[in-house]
Amino acid sequence: MRQDHPGHMPKIIGHRGACGHAPENTLVSIAHAAELGAQAVEFDATITQDGVAIVLHDYDVDRCSDGSGPVALKTFDEIKRLDAGSWFDKRFAGARIPTLHDALKLVADKGLRLNLELKPTLGWEEPTARIIAKVVQDVWPLDLPLLVSSMSPQALDTFHDRLPGVALGLITCAIPQNWHLRMRQHHCVALHCHHDFVTHDLVQEVHATGARLHVYTVNDDAKAKALFAMGVDAVFTDFPDRLAHHHDI
Ligand code: G3P
Ligand code: MG
């Protein structure tokens, strides 16, 4: 597998850090993925009401903190007070929702590859991607590889306008019939989809276009083995330790 492909990722990508072991999308989750031997992580980024880029999957803070309400209605000052660890396990009490700035620094310090997912609140695609691109430009060493992905074409386009040199991935669940056209339209070099929709033919077709196929979320070793046998390039997993041995296969 060519490692100089712009969308290249190691075969095992820690999902939201190592979210099977630690509260998702926190610094401790990212650090834990590295400790478990992950060579790459994925996390999700969005913005607060006052335009601070933070690492969070949902449009609200209810599931992953002791707060409630939409992130787009909270200032960063409110966000930084929330406990983002206790919901997962009392051992993680006091973990915070990180800024994108701090998460990027940690990933670079740990020497991990990164897939950064743009996760805008619906309606805030443009400011979310614009602000995230600014933080990436300020913090990420742009000579290091980076794959930015999103389900939102508008977020991808805005990011591409700001940082055209960064590789992009289009996230889908089922595979749209016009996936290749959509990837071309939005400058994507990787397709990310749910494992239920992967077929041998799809892998061949994606590779024939020169793109990579990355598949979420795979926590079962037999499933990972079957996907790699079909030629899938990388899988996202909540438990990077379970699948780490596939790096060597
Ligand atoms: O990009 C892979 C995966 O992270 C997409 O789904 O919902 O976990 O962000 P989600
Ligand atoms: Mg994600």
Coordinates of C-alpha atoms and ligand atoms in Angstrom, one line a residue:
M1 CA 0.0 0.0 0.0
R2 CA 1.5 3.3 -1.0
Q3 CA 2.1 5.4 2.1
D4 CA 2.6 8.6 0.1
H5 CA -1.0 8.6 -1.1
P6 CA -2.5 11.9 0.3
G7 CA -5.3 10.0 2.0
H8 CA -3.2 7.3 3.5
M9 CA -4.0 6.2 7.0
P10 CA -2.6 3.3 9.0
K11 CA -4.9 0.2 9.0
I12 CA -6.2 0.8 12.5
I13 CA -7.6 4.2 13.5
G14 CA -8.6 4.8 17.1
H15 CA -12.2 6.1 16.9
R16 CA -12.8 9.3 18.9
G17 CA -9.4 8.4 20.5
A18 CA -9.9 5.0 22.1
C19 CA -13.6 5.5 23.0
G20 CA -14.1 1.9 24.1
H21 CA -11.7 2.6 27.0
A22 CA -12.0 6.2 27.8
P23 CA -14.5 9.1 27.4
E24 CA -14.7 9.8 23.7
N25 CA -13.0 12.8 22.2
T26 CA -11.1 13.8 25.3
L27 CA -7.4 14.3 25.6
V28 CA -7.2 11.2 27.9
S29 CA -8.9 9.2 25.1
I30 CA -6.4 10.3 22.5
A31 CA -3.5 9.6 24.9
H32 CA -4.9 6.2 25.7
A33 CA -5.1 5.3 22.0
A34 CA -1.4 6.0 21.7
E35 CA -0.7 3.9 24.8
L36 CA -2.6 1.0 23.3
G37 CA -0.4 1.1 20.2
A38 CA -2.7 3.0 17.8
Q39 CA -0.7 4.7 15.0
A40 CA -3.7 6.9 14.1
V41 CA -6.8 8.5 15.7
E42 CA -10.0 10.1 14.6
F43 CA -11.9 12.8 16.4
D44 CA -14.8 15.1 15.7
A45 CA -14.6 18.9 15.8
T46 CA -17.3 21.6 16.0
I47 CA -17.6 25.2 17.3
T48 CA -19.2 26.9 20.3
Q49 CA -21.6 29.9 20.2
D50 CA -18.6 32.3 20.5
G51 CA -16.6 30.5 17.7
V52 CA -14.2 28.4 19.6
A53 CA -13.3 25.1 17.9
I54 CA -13.7 22.2 20.3
V55 CA -13.7 18.4 20.1
L56 CA -17.2 17.0 20.4
H57 CA -19.3 14.5 18.4
D58 CA -22.9 15.5 19.2
Y59 CA -24.8 18.7 18.5
D60 CA -25.5 19.0 22.2
V61 CA -23.5 18.3 25.4
D62 CA -26.0 16.0 27.0
R63 CA -24.6 12.5 26.3
C64 CA -21.0 13.2 27.0
S65 CA -20.9 15.7 29.8
D66 CA -22.8 16.7 33.0
G67 CA -24.3 19.6 31.1
S68 CA -27.3 19.9 28.7
G69 CA -28.3 21.8 25.6
P70 CA -26.9 22.5 22.1
V71 CA -23.2 23.3 21.8
A72 CA -24.1 26.2 19.4
L73 CA -25.9 27.9 22.3
K74 CA -22.9 27.7 24.7
T75 CA -19.9 29.9 25.1
F76 CA -16.5 28.2 25.5
D77 CA -16.4 29.6 29.0
E78 CA -19.5 27.4 29.8
I79 CA -18.1 24.4 27.9
K80 CA -14.8 24.4 29.7
R81 CA -16.5 24.0 33.1
L82 CA -18.3 20.7 32.1
D83 CA -17.2 17.3 33.4
A84 CA -16.7 15.2 30.2
G85 CA -15.4 12.1 32.0
S86 CA -17.8 11.0 34.8
W87 CA -20.6 9.9 32.4
F88 CA -18.2 7.2 31.1
D89 CA -16.6 6.2 34.5
K90 CA -16.0 8.0 37.8
R91 CA -12.3 7.3 37.2
F92 CA -12.3 9.9 34.5
A93 CA -14.1 12.6 36.6
G94 CA -12.7 16.1 35.7
A95 CA -11.9 15.3 32.1
R96 CA -12.8 18.3 29.9
I97 CA -14.2 18.8 26.4
P98 CA -10.9 19.8 24.7
T99 CA -10.2 22.7 22.5
L100 CA -9.3 21.7 19.0
H101 CA -6.0 23.5 19.6
D102 CA -5.0 21.3 22.5
A103 CA -6.2 18.1 20.8
L104 CA -4.1 18.8 17.7
K105 CA -1.1 19.6 19.8
L106 CA -1.4 16.3 21.7
V107 CA -1.8 14.3 18.5
A108 CA 1.3 15.9 16.9
D109 CA 3.3 15.4 20.2
K110 CA 2.4 11.7 20.2
G111 CA 3.4 11.3 16.6
L112 CA 0.0 10.0 15.6
R113 CA -1.7 10.2 12.2
L114 CA -4.9 12.1 12.3
N115 CA -8.3 12.0 10.7
L116 CA -10.1 15.2 11.8
E117 CA -13.8 15.0 11.2
L118 CA -15.7 18.3 10.6
K119 CA -18.9 17.9 12.6
P120 CA -20.9 21.2 12.1
T121 CA -24.1 21.9 13.8
L122 CA -26.7 21.8 11.0
G123 CA -26.8 25.3 9.6
W124 CA -23.3 26.3 10.8
E125 CA -21.3 24.4 8.2
E126 CA -19.5 27.5 6.8
P127 CA -18.3 29.1 10.1
T128 CA -17.5 25.7 11.6
A129 CA -15.2 24.7 8.7
R130 CA -13.7 28.2 8.4
I131 CA -12.8 28.4 12.1
I132 CA -11.5 24.8 12.2
A133 CA -9.3 25.5 9.1
K134 CA -7.8 28.6 10.9
V135 CA -6.9 26.5 14.0
V136 CA -5.4 23.8 11.8
Q137 CA -3.4 26.4 10.0
D138 CA -2.2 27.9 13.3
V139 CA -1.4 24.7 15.1
W140 CA -0.9 21.6 12.9
P141 CA 2.5 21.3 11.3
L142 CA 1.3 21.3 7.7
D143 CA 4.3 19.2 6.6
L144 CA 2.7 16.4 8.6
P145 CA 0.0 14.3 6.9
L146 CA -3.6 15.1 7.8
L147 CA -6.9 13.7 6.5
V148 CA -9.9 15.9 7.1
S149 CA -13.3 14.3 6.6
S150 CA -17.0 15.3 6.8
M151 CA -20.5 14.2 6.0
S152 CA -21.2 17.8 5.0
P153 CA -20.2 18.8 1.4
Q154 CA -20.5 22.5 2.4
A155 CA -18.0 22.0 5.3
L156 CA -15.6 20.2 3.0
D157 CA -15.8 22.9 0.3
T158 CA -15.2 25.7 2.9
F159 CA -12.3 23.9 4.4
H160 CA -10.8 23.2 0.9
D161 CA -11.1 26.9 0.0
R162 CA -9.0 27.8 3.1
L163 CA -6.5 24.9 3.0
P164 CA -6.5 23.3 -0.5
G165 CA -3.4 21.3 0.3
V166 CA -5.1 19.2 3.0
A167 CA -6.4 15.8 1.9
L168 CA -10.2 15.3 2.2
G169 CA -12.5 12.4 2.9
L170 CA -16.2 12.1 2.2
I171 CA -18.2 10.3 4.9
T172 CA -21.3 8.4 3.9
C173 CA -23.3 5.6 5.6
A174 CA -24.8 3.7 2.7
I175 CA -22.9 4.3 -0.6
P176 CA -24.6 6.8 -2.8
Q177 CA -24.8 5.8 -6.5
N178 CA -22.9 8.9 -7.5
W179 CA -20.2 8.6 -4.9
H180 CA -17.4 9.1 -7.4
L181 CA -19.0 12.3 -8.8
R182 CA -19.5 13.6 -5.3
M183 CA -15.9 12.8 -4.3
R184 CA -14.6 14.7 -7.4
Q185 CA -16.9 17.6 -6.8
H186 CA -15.6 18.0 -3.2
H187 CA -12.0 17.2 -3.8
C188 CA -12.0 14.0 -1.8
V189 CA -9.3 11.3 -2.0
A190 CA -10.9 8.9 0.5
L191 CA -14.4 7.5 1.0
H192 CA -15.5 6.7 4.5
C193 CA -18.6 4.4 5.0
H194 CA -20.3 2.1 7.4
H195 CA -19.1 -1.5 7.3
D196 CA -22.5 -2.9 6.5
F197 CA -22.2 -1.4 3.0
V198 CA -18.8 -2.7 2.0
T199 CA -18.6 -5.2 -0.8
H200 CA -15.6 -6.6 -2.7
D201 CA -16.8 -4.7 -5.9
L202 CA -17.0 -1.4 -4.0
V203 CA -13.4 -1.8 -2.8
Q204 CA -12.3 -2.5 -6.4
E205 CA -14.3 0.5 -7.8
V206 CA -13.0 2.9 -5.2
H207 CA -9.4 1.8 -5.7
A208 CA -9.8 2.1 -9.5
T209 CA -10.5 5.8 -9.0
G210 CA -7.3 6.1 -7.0
A211 CA -9.1 6.7 -3.7
R212 CA -8.9 5.0 -0.4
L213 CA -11.7 3.3 1.5
H214 CA -12.0 3.7 5.2
V215 CA -14.7 1.9 7.2
Y216 CA -16.4 2.6 10.5
T217 CA -16.9 1.3 13.3
V218 CA -15.3 -2.1 13.5
N219 CA -14.8 -3.6 17.0
D220 CA -14.9 -7.2 16.1
D221 CA -11.7 -8.9 15.0
A222 CA -13.3 -11.4 12.6
K223 CA -15.2 -8.5 10.9
A224 CA -11.9 -6.5 10.6
K225 CA -10.2 -9.6 9.1
A226 CA -13.0 -10.0 6.5
L227 CA -12.9 -6.3 5.5
F228 CA -9.1 -6.3 5.1
A229 CA -9.4 -9.5 3.0
M230 CA -11.7 -7.5 0.7
G231 CA -9.0 -4.8 0.4
V232 CA -10.4 -2.1 2.8
D233 CA -7.5 0.3 3.5
A234 CA -8.3 1.1 7.2
V235 CA -11.0 0.7 9.8
F236 CA -12.1 2.9 12.7
T237 CA -12.3 1.1 16.0
D238 CA -13.3 2.0 19.6
F239 CA -10.8 -0.7 20.8
P240 CA -7.5 -0.2 18.9
D241 CA -5.8 -2.8 21.1
R242 CA -8.1 -5.5 19.9
L243 CA -7.2 -5.0 16.2
A244 CA -3.6 -3.8 16.6
H245 CA -2.2 -7.1 15.3
H246 CA -3.7 -6.3 11.8
H247 CA -0.9 -3.7 11.3
D248 CA 1.5 -6.5 10.7
I249 CA -0.6 -8.6 8.4
Ligands
G3P1 O1 -15.4 8.9 10.1 C1 -15.8 7.8 10.8 C2 -16.8 8.0 11.9 O2 -16.2 8.8 12.9 C3 -18.0 8.6 11.4 O3 -19.0 8.5 12.2 O4 -20.6 9.3 13.9 O5 -18.6 8.2 14.7 O6 -18.5 10.5 13.7 P1 -19.2 9.2 13.7
MG2 MG -16.3 10.9 13.7

